[in-house]
Tab-separated table of C-alpha atoms in Angstrom:
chain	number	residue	atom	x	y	z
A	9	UNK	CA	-53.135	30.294	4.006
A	10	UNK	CA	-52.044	26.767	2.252
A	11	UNK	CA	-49.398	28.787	-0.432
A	12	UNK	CA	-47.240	25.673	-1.843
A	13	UNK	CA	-48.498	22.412	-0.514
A	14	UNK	CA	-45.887	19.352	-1.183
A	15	UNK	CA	-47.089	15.090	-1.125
A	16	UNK	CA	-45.492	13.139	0.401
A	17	UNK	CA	-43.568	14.792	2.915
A	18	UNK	CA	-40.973	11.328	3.138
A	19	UNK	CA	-40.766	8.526	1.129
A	20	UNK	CA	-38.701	5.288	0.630
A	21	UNK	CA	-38.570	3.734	-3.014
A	22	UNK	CA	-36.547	0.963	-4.552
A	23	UNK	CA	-34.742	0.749	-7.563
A	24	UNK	CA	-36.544	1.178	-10.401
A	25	UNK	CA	-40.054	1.934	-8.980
A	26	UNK	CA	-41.544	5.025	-10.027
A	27	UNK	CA	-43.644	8.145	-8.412
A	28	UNK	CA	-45.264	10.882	-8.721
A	29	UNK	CA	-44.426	13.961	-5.890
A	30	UNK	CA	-47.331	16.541	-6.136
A	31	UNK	CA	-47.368	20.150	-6.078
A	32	UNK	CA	-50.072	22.144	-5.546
A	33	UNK	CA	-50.845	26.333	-4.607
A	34	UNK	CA	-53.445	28.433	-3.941
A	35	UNK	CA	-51.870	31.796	-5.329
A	36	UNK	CA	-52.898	31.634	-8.749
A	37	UNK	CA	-48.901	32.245	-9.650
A	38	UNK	CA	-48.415	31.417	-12.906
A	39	UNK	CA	-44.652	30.292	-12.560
A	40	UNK	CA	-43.460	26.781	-10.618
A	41	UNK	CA	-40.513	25.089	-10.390
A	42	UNK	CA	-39.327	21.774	-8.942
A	43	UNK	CA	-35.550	21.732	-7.169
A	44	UNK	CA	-33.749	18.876	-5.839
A	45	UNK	CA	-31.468	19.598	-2.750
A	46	UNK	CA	-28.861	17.375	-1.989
A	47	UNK	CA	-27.067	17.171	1.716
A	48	UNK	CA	-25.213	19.860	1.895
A	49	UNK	CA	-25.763	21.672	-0.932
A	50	UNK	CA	-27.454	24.382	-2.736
A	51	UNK	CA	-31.076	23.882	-5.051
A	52	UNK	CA	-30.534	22.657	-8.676
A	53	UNK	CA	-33.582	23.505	-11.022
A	54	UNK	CA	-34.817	20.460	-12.269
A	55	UNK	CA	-37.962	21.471	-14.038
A	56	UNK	CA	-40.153	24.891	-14.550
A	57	UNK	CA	-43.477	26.259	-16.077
A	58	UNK	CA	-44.143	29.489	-17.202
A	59	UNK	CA	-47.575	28.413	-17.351
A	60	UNK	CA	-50.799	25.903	-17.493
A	61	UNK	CA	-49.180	23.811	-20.806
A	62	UNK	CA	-45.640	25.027	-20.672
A	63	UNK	CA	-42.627	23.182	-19.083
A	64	UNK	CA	-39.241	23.720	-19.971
A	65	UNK	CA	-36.325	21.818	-18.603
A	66	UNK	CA	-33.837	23.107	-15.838
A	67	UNK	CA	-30.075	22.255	-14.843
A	68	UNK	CA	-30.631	18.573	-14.098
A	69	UNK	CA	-33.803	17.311	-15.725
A	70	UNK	CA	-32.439	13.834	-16.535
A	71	UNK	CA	-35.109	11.290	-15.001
A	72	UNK	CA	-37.417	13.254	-14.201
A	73	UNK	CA	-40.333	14.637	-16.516
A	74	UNK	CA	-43.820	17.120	-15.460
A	75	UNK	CA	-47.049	18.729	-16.216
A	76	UNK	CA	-48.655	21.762	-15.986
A	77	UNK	CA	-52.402	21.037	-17.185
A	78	UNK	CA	-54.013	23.576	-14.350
A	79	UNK	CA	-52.310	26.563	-12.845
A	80	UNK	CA	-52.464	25.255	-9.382
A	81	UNK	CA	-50.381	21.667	-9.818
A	82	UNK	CA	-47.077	20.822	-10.966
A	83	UNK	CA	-46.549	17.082	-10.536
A	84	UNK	CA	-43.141	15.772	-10.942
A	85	UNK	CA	-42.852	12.312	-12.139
A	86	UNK	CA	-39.925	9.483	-11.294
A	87	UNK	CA	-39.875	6.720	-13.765
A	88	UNK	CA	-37.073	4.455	-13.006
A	89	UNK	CA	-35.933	5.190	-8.925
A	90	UNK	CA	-32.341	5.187	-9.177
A	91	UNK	CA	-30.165	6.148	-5.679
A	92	UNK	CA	-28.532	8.885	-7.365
A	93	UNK	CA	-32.249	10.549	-7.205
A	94	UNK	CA	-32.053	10.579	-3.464
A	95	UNK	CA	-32.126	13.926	-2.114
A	96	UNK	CA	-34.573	16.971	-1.000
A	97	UNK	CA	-36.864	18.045	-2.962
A	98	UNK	CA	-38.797	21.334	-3.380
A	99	UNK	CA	-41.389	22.816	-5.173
A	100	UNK	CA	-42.162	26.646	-5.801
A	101	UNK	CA	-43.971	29.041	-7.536
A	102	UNK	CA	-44.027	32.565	-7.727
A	103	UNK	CA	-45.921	36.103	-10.333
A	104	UNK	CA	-45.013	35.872	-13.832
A	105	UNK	CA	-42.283	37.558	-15.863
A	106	UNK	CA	-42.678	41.558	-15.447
A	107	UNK	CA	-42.859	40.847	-11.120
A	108	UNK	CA	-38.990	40.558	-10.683
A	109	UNK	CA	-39.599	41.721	-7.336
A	110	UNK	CA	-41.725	38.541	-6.463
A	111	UNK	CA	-39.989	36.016	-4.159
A	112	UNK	CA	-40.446	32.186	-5.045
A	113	UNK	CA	-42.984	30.411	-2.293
A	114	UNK	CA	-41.616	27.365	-1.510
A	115	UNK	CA	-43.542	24.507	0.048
A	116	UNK	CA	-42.117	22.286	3.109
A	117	UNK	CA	-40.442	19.697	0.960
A	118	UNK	CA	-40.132	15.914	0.005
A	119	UNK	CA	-37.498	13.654	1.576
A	120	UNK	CA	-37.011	10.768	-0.987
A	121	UNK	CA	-34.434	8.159	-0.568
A	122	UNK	CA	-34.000	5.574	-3.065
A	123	UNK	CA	-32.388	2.027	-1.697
B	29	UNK	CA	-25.502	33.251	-18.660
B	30	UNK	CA	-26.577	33.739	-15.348
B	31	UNK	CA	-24.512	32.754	-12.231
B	32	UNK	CA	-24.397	33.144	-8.524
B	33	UNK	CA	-21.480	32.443	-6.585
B	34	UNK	CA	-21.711	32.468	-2.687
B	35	UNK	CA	-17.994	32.261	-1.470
B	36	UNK	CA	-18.454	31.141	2.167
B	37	UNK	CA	-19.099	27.502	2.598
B	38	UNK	CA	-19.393	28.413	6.822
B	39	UNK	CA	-19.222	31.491	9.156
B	40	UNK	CA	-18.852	30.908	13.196
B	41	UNK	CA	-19.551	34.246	14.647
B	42	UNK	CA	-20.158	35.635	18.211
B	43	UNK	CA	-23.717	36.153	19.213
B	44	UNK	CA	-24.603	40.309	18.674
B	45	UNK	CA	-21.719	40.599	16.482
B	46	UNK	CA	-22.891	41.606	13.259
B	47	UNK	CA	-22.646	39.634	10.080
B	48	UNK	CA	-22.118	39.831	6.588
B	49	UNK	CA	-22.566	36.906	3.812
B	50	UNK	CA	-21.295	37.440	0.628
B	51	UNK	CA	-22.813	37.183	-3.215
B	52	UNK	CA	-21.404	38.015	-6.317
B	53	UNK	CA	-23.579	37.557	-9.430
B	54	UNK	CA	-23.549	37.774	-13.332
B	55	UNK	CA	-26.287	39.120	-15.682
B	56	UNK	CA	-26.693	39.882	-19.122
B	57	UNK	CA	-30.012	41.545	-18.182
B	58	UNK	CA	-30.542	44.926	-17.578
B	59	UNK	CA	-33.079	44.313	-14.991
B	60	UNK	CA	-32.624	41.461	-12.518
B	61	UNK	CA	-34.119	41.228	-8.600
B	62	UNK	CA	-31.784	39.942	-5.923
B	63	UNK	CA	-33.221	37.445	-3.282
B	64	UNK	CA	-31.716	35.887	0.201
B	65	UNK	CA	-33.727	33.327	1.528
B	66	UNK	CA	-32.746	31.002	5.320
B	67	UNK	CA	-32.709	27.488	5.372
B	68	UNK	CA	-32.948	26.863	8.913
B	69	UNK	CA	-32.195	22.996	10.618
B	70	UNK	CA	-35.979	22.422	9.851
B	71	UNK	CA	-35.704	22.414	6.423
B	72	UNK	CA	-38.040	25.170	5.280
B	73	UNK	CA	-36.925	28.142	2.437
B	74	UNK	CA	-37.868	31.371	4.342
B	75	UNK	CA	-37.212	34.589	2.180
B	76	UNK	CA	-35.458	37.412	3.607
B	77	UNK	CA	-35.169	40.445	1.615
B	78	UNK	CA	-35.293	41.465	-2.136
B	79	UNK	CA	-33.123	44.493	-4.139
B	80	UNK	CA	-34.180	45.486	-7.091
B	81	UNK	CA	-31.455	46.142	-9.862
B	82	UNK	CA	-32.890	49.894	-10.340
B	83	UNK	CA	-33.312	50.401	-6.839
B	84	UNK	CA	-31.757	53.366	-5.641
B	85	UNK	CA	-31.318	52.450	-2.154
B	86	UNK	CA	-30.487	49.592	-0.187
B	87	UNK	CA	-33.244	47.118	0.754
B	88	UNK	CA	-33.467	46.829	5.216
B	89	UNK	CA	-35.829	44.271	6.689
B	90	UNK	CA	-35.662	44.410	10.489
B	91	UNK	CA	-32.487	43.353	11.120
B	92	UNK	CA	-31.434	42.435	7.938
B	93	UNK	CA	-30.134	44.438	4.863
B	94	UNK	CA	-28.601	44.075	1.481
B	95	UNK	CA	-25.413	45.685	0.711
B	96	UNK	CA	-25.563	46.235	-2.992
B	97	UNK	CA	-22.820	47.528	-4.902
B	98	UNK	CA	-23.633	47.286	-8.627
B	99	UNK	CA	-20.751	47.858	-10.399
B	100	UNK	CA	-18.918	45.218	-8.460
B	101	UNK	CA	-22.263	43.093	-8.852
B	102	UNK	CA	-22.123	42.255	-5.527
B	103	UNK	CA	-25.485	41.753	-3.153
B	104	UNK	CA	-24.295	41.097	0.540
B	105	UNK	CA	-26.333	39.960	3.624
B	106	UNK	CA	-25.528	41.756	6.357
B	107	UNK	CA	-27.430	40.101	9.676
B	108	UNK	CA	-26.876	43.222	12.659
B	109	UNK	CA	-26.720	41.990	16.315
B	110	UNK	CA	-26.980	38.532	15.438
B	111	UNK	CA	-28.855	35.496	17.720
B	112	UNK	CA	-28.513	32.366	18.028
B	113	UNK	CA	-31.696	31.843	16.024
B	114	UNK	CA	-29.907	33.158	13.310
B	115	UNK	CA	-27.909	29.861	12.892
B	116	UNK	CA	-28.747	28.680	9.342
B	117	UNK	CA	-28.146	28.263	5.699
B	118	UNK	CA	-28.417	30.819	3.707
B	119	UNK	CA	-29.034	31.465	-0.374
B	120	UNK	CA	-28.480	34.428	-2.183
B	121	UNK	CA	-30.488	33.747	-5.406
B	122	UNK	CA	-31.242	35.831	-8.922
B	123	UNK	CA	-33.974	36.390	-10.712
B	124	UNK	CA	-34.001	37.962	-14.645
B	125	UNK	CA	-36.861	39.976	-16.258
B	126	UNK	CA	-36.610	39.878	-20.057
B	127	UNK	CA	-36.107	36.578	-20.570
B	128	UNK	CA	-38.968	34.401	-21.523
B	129	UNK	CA	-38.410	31.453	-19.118
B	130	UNK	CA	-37.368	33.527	-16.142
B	131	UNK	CA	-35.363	32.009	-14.141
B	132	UNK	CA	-34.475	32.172	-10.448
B	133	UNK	CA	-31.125	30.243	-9.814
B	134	UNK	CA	-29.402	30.050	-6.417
B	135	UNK	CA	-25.956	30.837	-5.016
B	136	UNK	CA	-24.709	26.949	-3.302
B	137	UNK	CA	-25.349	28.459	0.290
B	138	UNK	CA	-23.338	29.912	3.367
B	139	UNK	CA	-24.023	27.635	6.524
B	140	UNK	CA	-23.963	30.402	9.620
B	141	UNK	CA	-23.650	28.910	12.525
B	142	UNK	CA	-23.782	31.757	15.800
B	143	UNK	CA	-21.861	30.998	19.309
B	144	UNK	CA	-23.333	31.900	22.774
């Protein structure tokens, strides 16, 4: 079973280059969300979608921006690298609103460090 | 608003002793779900257990179960005979119902770390 399937899995960038870290799951869920996990610390919501065309922003969207045009992929876009963006990040996804009792699948995680 | 505070920063406790991590949440919602998920070394987010806010009884996986006392709005990990593959971090996270976007936010972690 693939679940939540994260690419890369590591990457370097420098300043102001820009990516894209993909998302993708097989579980039909029609919530995902993107966290960023910084050493040490817990996960801060950076981005969610309820839903193929819906994103809303999280705790600490600033410099980041998504999509949701199918219900399998939530990409999660870095225009301008800066090192403050370095961290772990994680994508999820879980059953829609009315499944409260549905834990979020995570995938493995990106390691992105920004010099 | 919602909120999850984990109090712990780091536990050291004796391998087989049992253990209990703490979690303290707010909610305006009626009906919320309670999640603890390990971090382990490796990186991954394994979930643990889940309690329901209408659940009459407390939720037991294996050796793991969720001591949740309501009123207090308090959801505690307890870990019985712990092992040293228990060593970890660990989030207590929240979940609403009734709003629209739906939320799950996360407690900032408890970092267990279990002696031989």
């Amino acid at each position: 079973n693939a679940g939540v399937t994260q690419t890369p899995k590591f990457r370097i960038l420098k300043i102001g280059q820009s990516m894209t870290l993909q998302c993708t799951q097989d579980m039909n869920h029609n919530y995902m969300y993107w966290y960023r996990q910084d050493p040490g610390m817990g996960l801060k919501l950076i981005y969610y979608s309820v839903g193929a065309g819906i994103t809303d922003k999280g705790e600490v969207p600033n410099g980041y921006n998504v999509s949701r045009s199918t219900t399998e992929d939530f990409p999660l876009r870095l225009e301008l690298a800066a090192p403050s963006q370095t961290s772990v990040y994680f994508c999820a996804s879980s059953r829609g609103q009315g499944n409260s009792n549905q834990p979020q699948h995570f995938g493995d995680g990106t390691r992105l460090s920004i010099l | 608003a919602q909120k999850i505070t984990q109090t712990q920063p780091g536990m050291f406790v004796q391998e087989k002793e049992a253990v209990t991590l703490d979690c303290t949440y707010d909610t305006s919602d009626p009906s919320y779900g309670l999640f603890w998920y390990k971090q382990p070394s490796s990186g991954e987010m394994i979930f643990l257990i889940y309690q329901g806010s209408y659940d009459q009884q407390n939720a037991t996986e294996g050796r793991y179960s969720l001591n949740f006392q309501k009123a207090r709005k308090s959801a505690n990990l307890v870990i019985s005979a712990s092992q040293l593959g228990d060593s970890a971090m660990y989030f207590c996270a929240m979940r609403g119902t009734m709003n629209r976007d739906d939320k799950i936010i996360f407690g900032k972690g408890t970092r267990l770390h279990i002696l031989p």
